[in-house]
Amino acid sequence: MEPFLNPKESAKFIAEHSKDVYIEDDGVRKVAEMLFDKVLENEFSVAGWKSSHELNPQAANEDAVNWVFLADTLNFSFWSEREDHKCLVKYKGKTYSGYWSLCAAINRALDEGIPITSASYYATMTLEQVKHVFRSDTEVPMPLIEERHRVLNETGTVLLEKFGGSFLSCVKKSGKSAQTLLQLIVENFPSFRDEASFQGRKVAFYKRAQILVADTWSVLEGKGDGCFSDISSVTIFADYRIPQVLVHLGAMKYSDELMKKLKEGHMFPSGDYQEVEIRGCSIWCCDLICNHLLELYKKKGQNMDEKINAVLLDYYLWDYARDHREDMKGVPFHRTRCIYY
Ligand SMILES: Nc1nc2c(c(CN[C@H]3C=C[C@H](O)[C@@H]3O)cn2[C@@H]2O[C@H](COP(=O)(O)O)[C@@H](O)[C@H]2O)c(=O)[nH]1
């Protein structure tokens, strides 16, 4: 096992050496000012994870933790080549796309009596069973369905062999430390090892591992086994939506050459130097936004360390990107097909 790498240090190194992605200090300040009042609202809190999203589990028990583990094991690559031609899942009268199509399919399976959140089930699922559970209500299947099958079998087997089949056992081993849980996830579950090489140095994003820590914190409402003393050490989750919204809001900028490739729908291999720059700069840019937000409150004599962290900033920006899809049409997201985000 490679030595554990720190995503925040990776992001700083990438941002300092990036050639095609730039962080705009004025834009960082503008976004922090835009969020200044938002951070006092319920949606910018751990409670928002349940209250704002009907598909998320509302309980804070072992089943809910194992629901989160399954969802974040498969939380990757939902984008489609054509916006009008994509996987959709109908559930309880609503139609869901992207990440939400995954959650709708999980809840649909549970309603059908399929124990999809049980490791003893998904460790030995066949490809046909995976295709059935995650079936689309359009002719476009969920992307990377074969990889999802492989990842499910691998992850379920490890969870059974090392943690008695429940992710809550893994959480309990973390001793209420987000960083310890992050390392346990990366060390034990290979598909979460989201790493790359950049200018001769190994870097890590650990996007699915970090969002799994964050979603575990959220589903347990920051209490009990989920009361992570160091939740603020987790970075944002380097997916393909956060970079898009940061550029849209003016906090990040692409070189003309990179923007041209993005607009042409260029496919970036996982680990490509420009893909690494986009992901690393997104993490560092959000860290700067967080710091500036905390500074703004400090100037008013308020310590907001308990209210403002990268997890809540990420959730807010991700939801913002969802709600402003039309406004963001002018900014392409980068296209990489992989199991990491
Ligand atoms: N940075 C970040 N990336 C996130 C999430 C989520 C959903 N999680 C939370 C959201 C609500 C609940 O509170 C969940 O906890 C999915 N993704 C990523 O986005 C992409 C899918 O996008 P679209 O194709 O538009 O559905 C894909 O890479 C997926 O991995 C997040 O929160 N942050």
XYZ file of C-alpha atoms and ligand atoms in Angstrom:
374
model
C 0.000 0.000 0.000
C 1.379 3.409 -1.040
C 1.907 5.937 1.804
C -1.265 7.871 2.603
C -1.284 11.220 0.774
C -2.925 14.418 2.007
C -5.453 15.916 -0.470
C -5.044 19.483 0.885
C -1.248 19.395 0.478
C -1.710 17.806 -2.965
C -4.091 20.612 -3.958
C -1.671 23.325 -2.776
C 1.174 21.784 -4.785
C -0.999 21.484 -7.923
C -2.329 25.056 -7.619
C 1.236 26.407 -7.235
C 2.395 24.604 -10.379
C -0.755 24.740 -12.532
C -0.353 26.020 -16.125
C -3.904 25.951 -17.565
C -6.082 26.538 -14.500
C -5.907 29.762 -12.467
C -7.440 30.746 -9.138
C -8.847 34.304 -9.288
C -8.355 36.070 -5.943
C -11.052 38.674 -6.702
C -13.449 35.873 -7.603
C -12.621 34.010 -4.380
C -13.457 37.155 -2.395
C -16.677 37.690 -4.379
C -17.889 34.123 -3.731
C -17.091 34.399 -0.014
C -19.063 37.674 0.162
C -21.948 36.068 -1.775
C -22.060 33.251 0.823
C -21.677 35.527 3.848
C -25.362 35.514 4.793
C -26.043 32.019 3.378
C -23.912 30.289 6.024
C -26.492 31.262 8.656
C -29.277 29.394 6.841
C -30.380 25.824 7.638
C -29.298 24.509 4.215
C -25.703 25.462 5.123
C -25.649 23.044 8.041
C -25.310 19.319 8.633
C -29.124 19.197 9.060
C -29.521 20.322 5.447
C -28.248 16.973 4.181
C -31.551 15.368 5.207
C -33.979 18.271 5.079
C -32.986 19.384 1.556
C -32.782 15.932 -0.084
C -35.809 13.604 0.023
C -33.864 10.592 -1.308
C -31.304 10.641 1.515
C -32.033 8.387 4.496
C -33.800 10.290 7.274
C -32.714 7.881 10.018
C -29.355 7.964 11.818
C -28.924 4.211 12.342
C -26.777 1.362 11.013
C -29.001 0.815 7.947
C -28.668 4.505 7.061
C -24.871 4.319 7.398
C -24.793 1.268 5.101
C -27.036 3.093 2.616
C -24.473 5.913 2.504
C -21.625 3.433 2.073
C -23.323 1.801 -0.921
C -24.239 5.168 -2.500
C -20.683 6.526 -2.187
C -19.179 3.259 -3.444
C -21.083 3.925 -6.694
C -20.942 7.727 -6.612
C -19.133 8.282 -9.920
C -19.459 9.188 -13.591
C -23.106 10.047 -14.264
C -22.500 12.533 -17.064
C -23.798 11.696 -20.539
C -22.337 12.586 -23.962
C -25.616 14.313 -24.901
C -27.705 16.308 -22.400
C -30.937 15.170 -24.113
C -29.908 11.502 -24.120
C -29.210 10.237 -20.616
C -30.030 7.719 -17.904
C -33.150 8.672 -15.924
C -34.810 6.821 -13.036
C -38.476 7.343 -12.099
C -39.230 6.953 -8.392
C -42.417 7.813 -6.475
C -43.725 9.997 -9.296
C -40.525 11.985 -9.855
C -37.785 11.537 -12.480
C -34.158 11.742 -11.370
C -30.932 12.179 -13.341
C -27.227 12.049 -12.513
C -26.241 11.265 -8.944
C -29.896 11.338 -7.909
C -30.728 8.598 -10.420
C -28.369 6.367 -8.426
C -30.138 7.183 -5.145
C -33.565 6.683 -6.741
C -32.472 3.254 -8.045
C -31.207 2.245 -4.585
C -34.516 3.238 -2.941
C -36.523 1.584 -5.756
C -34.615 -1.675 -5.159
C -35.217 -1.531 -1.396
C -38.937 -0.951 -2.031
C -38.881 -4.018 -4.331
C -37.466 -6.092 -1.453
C -33.947 -6.311 -2.925
C -31.400 -6.002 -0.035
C -29.106 -3.800 -2.161
C -27.487 -2.117 0.882
C -26.436 -5.472 2.396
C -22.812 -6.436 1.697
C -23.775 -10.115 1.789
C -25.992 -9.355 -1.237
C -23.878 -7.025 -3.367
C -20.625 -8.949 -2.728
C -21.965 -11.711 -4.988
C -24.383 -9.851 -7.272
C -24.233 -10.919 -10.930
C -23.864 -8.378 -13.739
C -27.463 -9.101 -14.766
C -28.704 -8.314 -11.235
C -26.699 -5.051 -11.200
C -28.165 -4.085 -14.586
C -31.658 -4.765 -13.218
C -31.256 -2.809 -9.978
C -29.675 0.222 -11.714
C -31.869 0.051 -14.831
C -32.694 3.312 -16.570
C -36.197 4.419 -17.567
C -34.742 5.611 -20.886
C -32.817 3.645 -23.484
C -29.576 5.105 -22.043
C -28.108 2.856 -19.288
C -26.252 4.182 -16.240
C -22.642 4.734 -17.365
C -19.880 2.206 -16.463
C -22.342 -0.497 -15.365
C -19.677 -3.236 -15.710
C -17.263 -1.269 -13.504
C -20.085 -0.738 -10.993
C -20.561 -4.517 -10.870
C -16.843 -5.128 -10.275
C -16.616 -2.409 -7.619
C -19.715 -3.733 -5.817
C -18.367 -7.295 -5.638
C -14.901 -6.105 -4.518
C -16.180 -3.652 -1.909
C -18.815 -6.007 -0.515
C -16.252 -8.774 -0.134
C -13.861 -6.509 1.797
C -16.666 -5.199 4.014
C -17.671 -8.776 4.867
C -14.105 -10.002 5.448
C -12.756 -7.035 7.417
C -15.728 -5.278 9.009
C -18.352 -7.945 9.594
C -20.414 -6.671 6.654
C -21.233 -3.266 8.149
C -19.582 0.092 7.453
C -20.586 1.185 10.965
C -17.869 -1.180 12.264
C -15.341 0.730 10.155
C -16.674 4.053 11.462
C -16.348 2.841 15.058
C -12.684 1.928 14.387
C -11.987 5.556 13.449
C -12.332 6.787 17.034
C -14.414 9.795 15.878
C -11.609 11.077 13.640
C -12.401 11.990 10.025
C -8.747 11.575 9.015
C -8.520 8.127 10.620
C -11.715 7.047 8.857
C -10.396 8.462 5.564
C -7.217 6.403 5.911
C -9.171 3.245 6.857
C -11.302 3.642 3.722
C -8.349 4.233 1.373
C -6.272 1.403 2.917
C -9.031 -1.212 2.808
C -11.143 -0.399 -0.268
C -9.036 -0.186 -3.483
C -11.683 1.544 -5.625
C -11.490 4.607 -3.336
C -7.740 5.135 -4.045
C -8.191 8.279 -6.152
C -4.524 9.215 -6.754
C -2.393 10.572 -9.624
C 1.124 11.728 -10.513
C 1.729 15.434 -11.212
C 5.096 16.940 -12.202
C 6.922 13.959 -10.730
C 4.998 13.885 -7.460
C 2.223 11.575 -6.250
C -0.967 13.471 -5.421
C -4.331 12.376 -4.008
C -7.912 13.670 -4.238
C -9.723 10.778 -2.495
C -13.007 12.251 -3.728
C -15.281 9.278 -2.954
C -13.453 8.506 0.308
C -13.837 12.095 1.511
C -17.491 12.376 0.497
C -18.107 9.051 2.260
C -16.634 10.537 5.455
C -18.745 13.673 4.943
C -21.962 11.769 4.205
C -21.353 9.543 7.241
C -20.958 12.693 9.376
C -24.190 14.016 7.811
C -26.330 10.880 8.119
C -25.265 10.579 11.795
C -26.032 14.310 12.169
C -22.553 14.997 13.530
C -23.428 13.052 16.690
C -22.337 9.823 18.412
C -20.029 7.747 16.183
C -20.269 10.539 13.597
C -19.057 13.298 15.911
C -15.774 13.838 14.034
C -13.590 16.322 15.948
C -11.554 17.020 12.775
C -14.333 17.252 10.135
C -12.842 20.629 9.100
C -9.737 18.803 7.830
C -11.768 17.230 4.993
C -11.518 19.078 1.651
C -14.242 19.601 -0.958
C -14.853 16.610 -3.230
C -13.125 17.002 -6.601
C -15.879 15.939 -9.004
C -16.854 17.435 -12.401
C -19.513 19.868 -11.078
C -17.556 21.940 -8.529
C -14.944 23.136 -11.093
C -17.791 24.136 -13.415
C -19.513 26.250 -10.750
C -16.225 27.847 -9.578
C -15.486 29.004 -13.142
C -19.089 30.159 -13.553
C -18.798 32.256 -10.365
C -15.419 33.701 -11.428
C -13.293 32.097 -8.691
C -11.406 29.954 -11.172
C -10.364 30.445 -14.817
C -9.130 28.192 -17.641
C -6.526 29.037 -20.286
C -7.901 29.609 -23.790
C -6.332 26.314 -24.918
C -8.010 24.340 -22.124
C -11.364 26.095 -22.565
C -11.257 25.250 -26.292
C -10.716 21.542 -25.493
C -13.533 21.578 -22.927
C -15.962 23.196 -25.341
C -15.078 20.564 -27.961
C -16.066 17.853 -25.462
C -12.506 16.534 -25.246
C -12.218 13.306 -23.223
C -9.519 13.670 -20.547
C -7.986 10.374 -19.378
C -8.065 9.940 -15.596
C -4.725 11.337 -14.354
C -4.182 13.613 -17.382
C -2.183 16.695 -16.304
C -5.000 19.124 -17.194
C -7.609 16.974 -15.413
C -5.331 16.956 -12.340
C -4.955 20.757 -12.535
C -8.747 21.223 -12.709
C -9.345 18.948 -9.696
C -6.442 20.205 -7.588
C -7.182 23.906 -8.204
C -10.869 23.299 -7.319
C -9.881 21.916 -3.915
C -7.408 24.751 -3.248
C -9.823 27.429 -4.500
C -12.536 26.232 -2.076
C -10.031 26.154 0.762
C -9.301 29.840 0.042
C -13.041 30.636 -0.089
C -13.522 28.946 3.313
C -10.611 30.870 4.822
C -11.911 34.171 3.447
C -15.402 33.479 4.817
C -13.955 32.781 8.265
C -11.895 36.013 8.002
C -14.992 38.070 7.143
C -16.716 36.792 10.292
C -13.587 37.230 12.415
C -13.515 40.917 11.394
C -17.005 41.099 12.941
C -15.739 39.418 16.099
C -17.412 36.090 15.295
C -15.647 32.719 15.356
C -17.452 30.494 12.810
C -15.100 27.481 12.940
C -18.017 25.244 13.942
C -20.320 26.587 11.209
C -18.071 26.893 8.170
C -16.044 24.010 6.689
C -15.226 22.648 3.235
C -17.883 19.909 3.512
C -20.743 22.379 3.948
C -19.264 24.713 1.311
C -19.073 21.783 -1.095
C -22.653 20.651 -0.495
C -23.840 24.244 -1.001
C -21.895 24.734 -4.252
C -22.939 21.317 -5.559
C -26.611 22.037 -4.922
C -26.111 25.527 -6.444
C -24.693 23.894 -9.590
C -27.721 21.603 -9.766
C -30.150 24.500 -9.371
C -28.335 26.735 -11.913
C -27.752 24.164 -14.652
C -29.228 26.489 -17.312
C -27.179 29.560 -16.251
C -24.011 27.441 -16.309
C -24.508 26.121 -19.859
C -21.708 28.402 -21.120
C -19.160 26.698 -18.876
C -18.412 23.104 -19.933
C -17.608 20.466 -17.305
C -14.563 18.281 -17.968
C -15.253 14.787 -19.310
C -13.378 11.897 -17.711
C -14.796 8.387 -17.531
C -13.540 6.759 -14.327
C -14.663 5.156 -11.076
C -13.217 7.921 -8.879
C -15.798 10.734 -9.293
N -18.413 17.718 -4.951
C -19.511 16.962 -4.864
N -19.720 16.035 -5.820
C -20.850 15.298 -5.708
C -21.764 15.424 -4.669
C -22.791 14.473 -4.922
C -24.030 14.212 -4.146
N -23.743 14.182 -2.773
C -24.509 15.019 -1.918
C -25.498 15.850 -2.585
C -26.620 15.902 -1.877
C -26.501 15.056 -0.705
O -26.239 15.877 0.381
C -25.303 14.191 -0.994
O -24.517 13.967 0.114
C -22.454 13.797 -6.087
N -21.299 14.321 -6.533
C -20.593 14.083 -7.782
O -21.212 14.953 -8.746
C -21.224 14.303 -10.025
C -22.675 14.044 -10.390
O -23.269 15.282 -10.720
P -24.603 15.257 -11.645
O -24.170 14.573 -12.961
O -24.988 16.703 -11.770
O -25.619 14.397 -10.873
C -20.449 13.003 -9.836
O -19.075 13.243 -10.027
C -20.696 12.705 -8.363
O -19.687 11.864 -7.819
C -21.511 16.403 -3.670
O -22.241 16.610 -2.688
N -20.370 17.139 -3.824
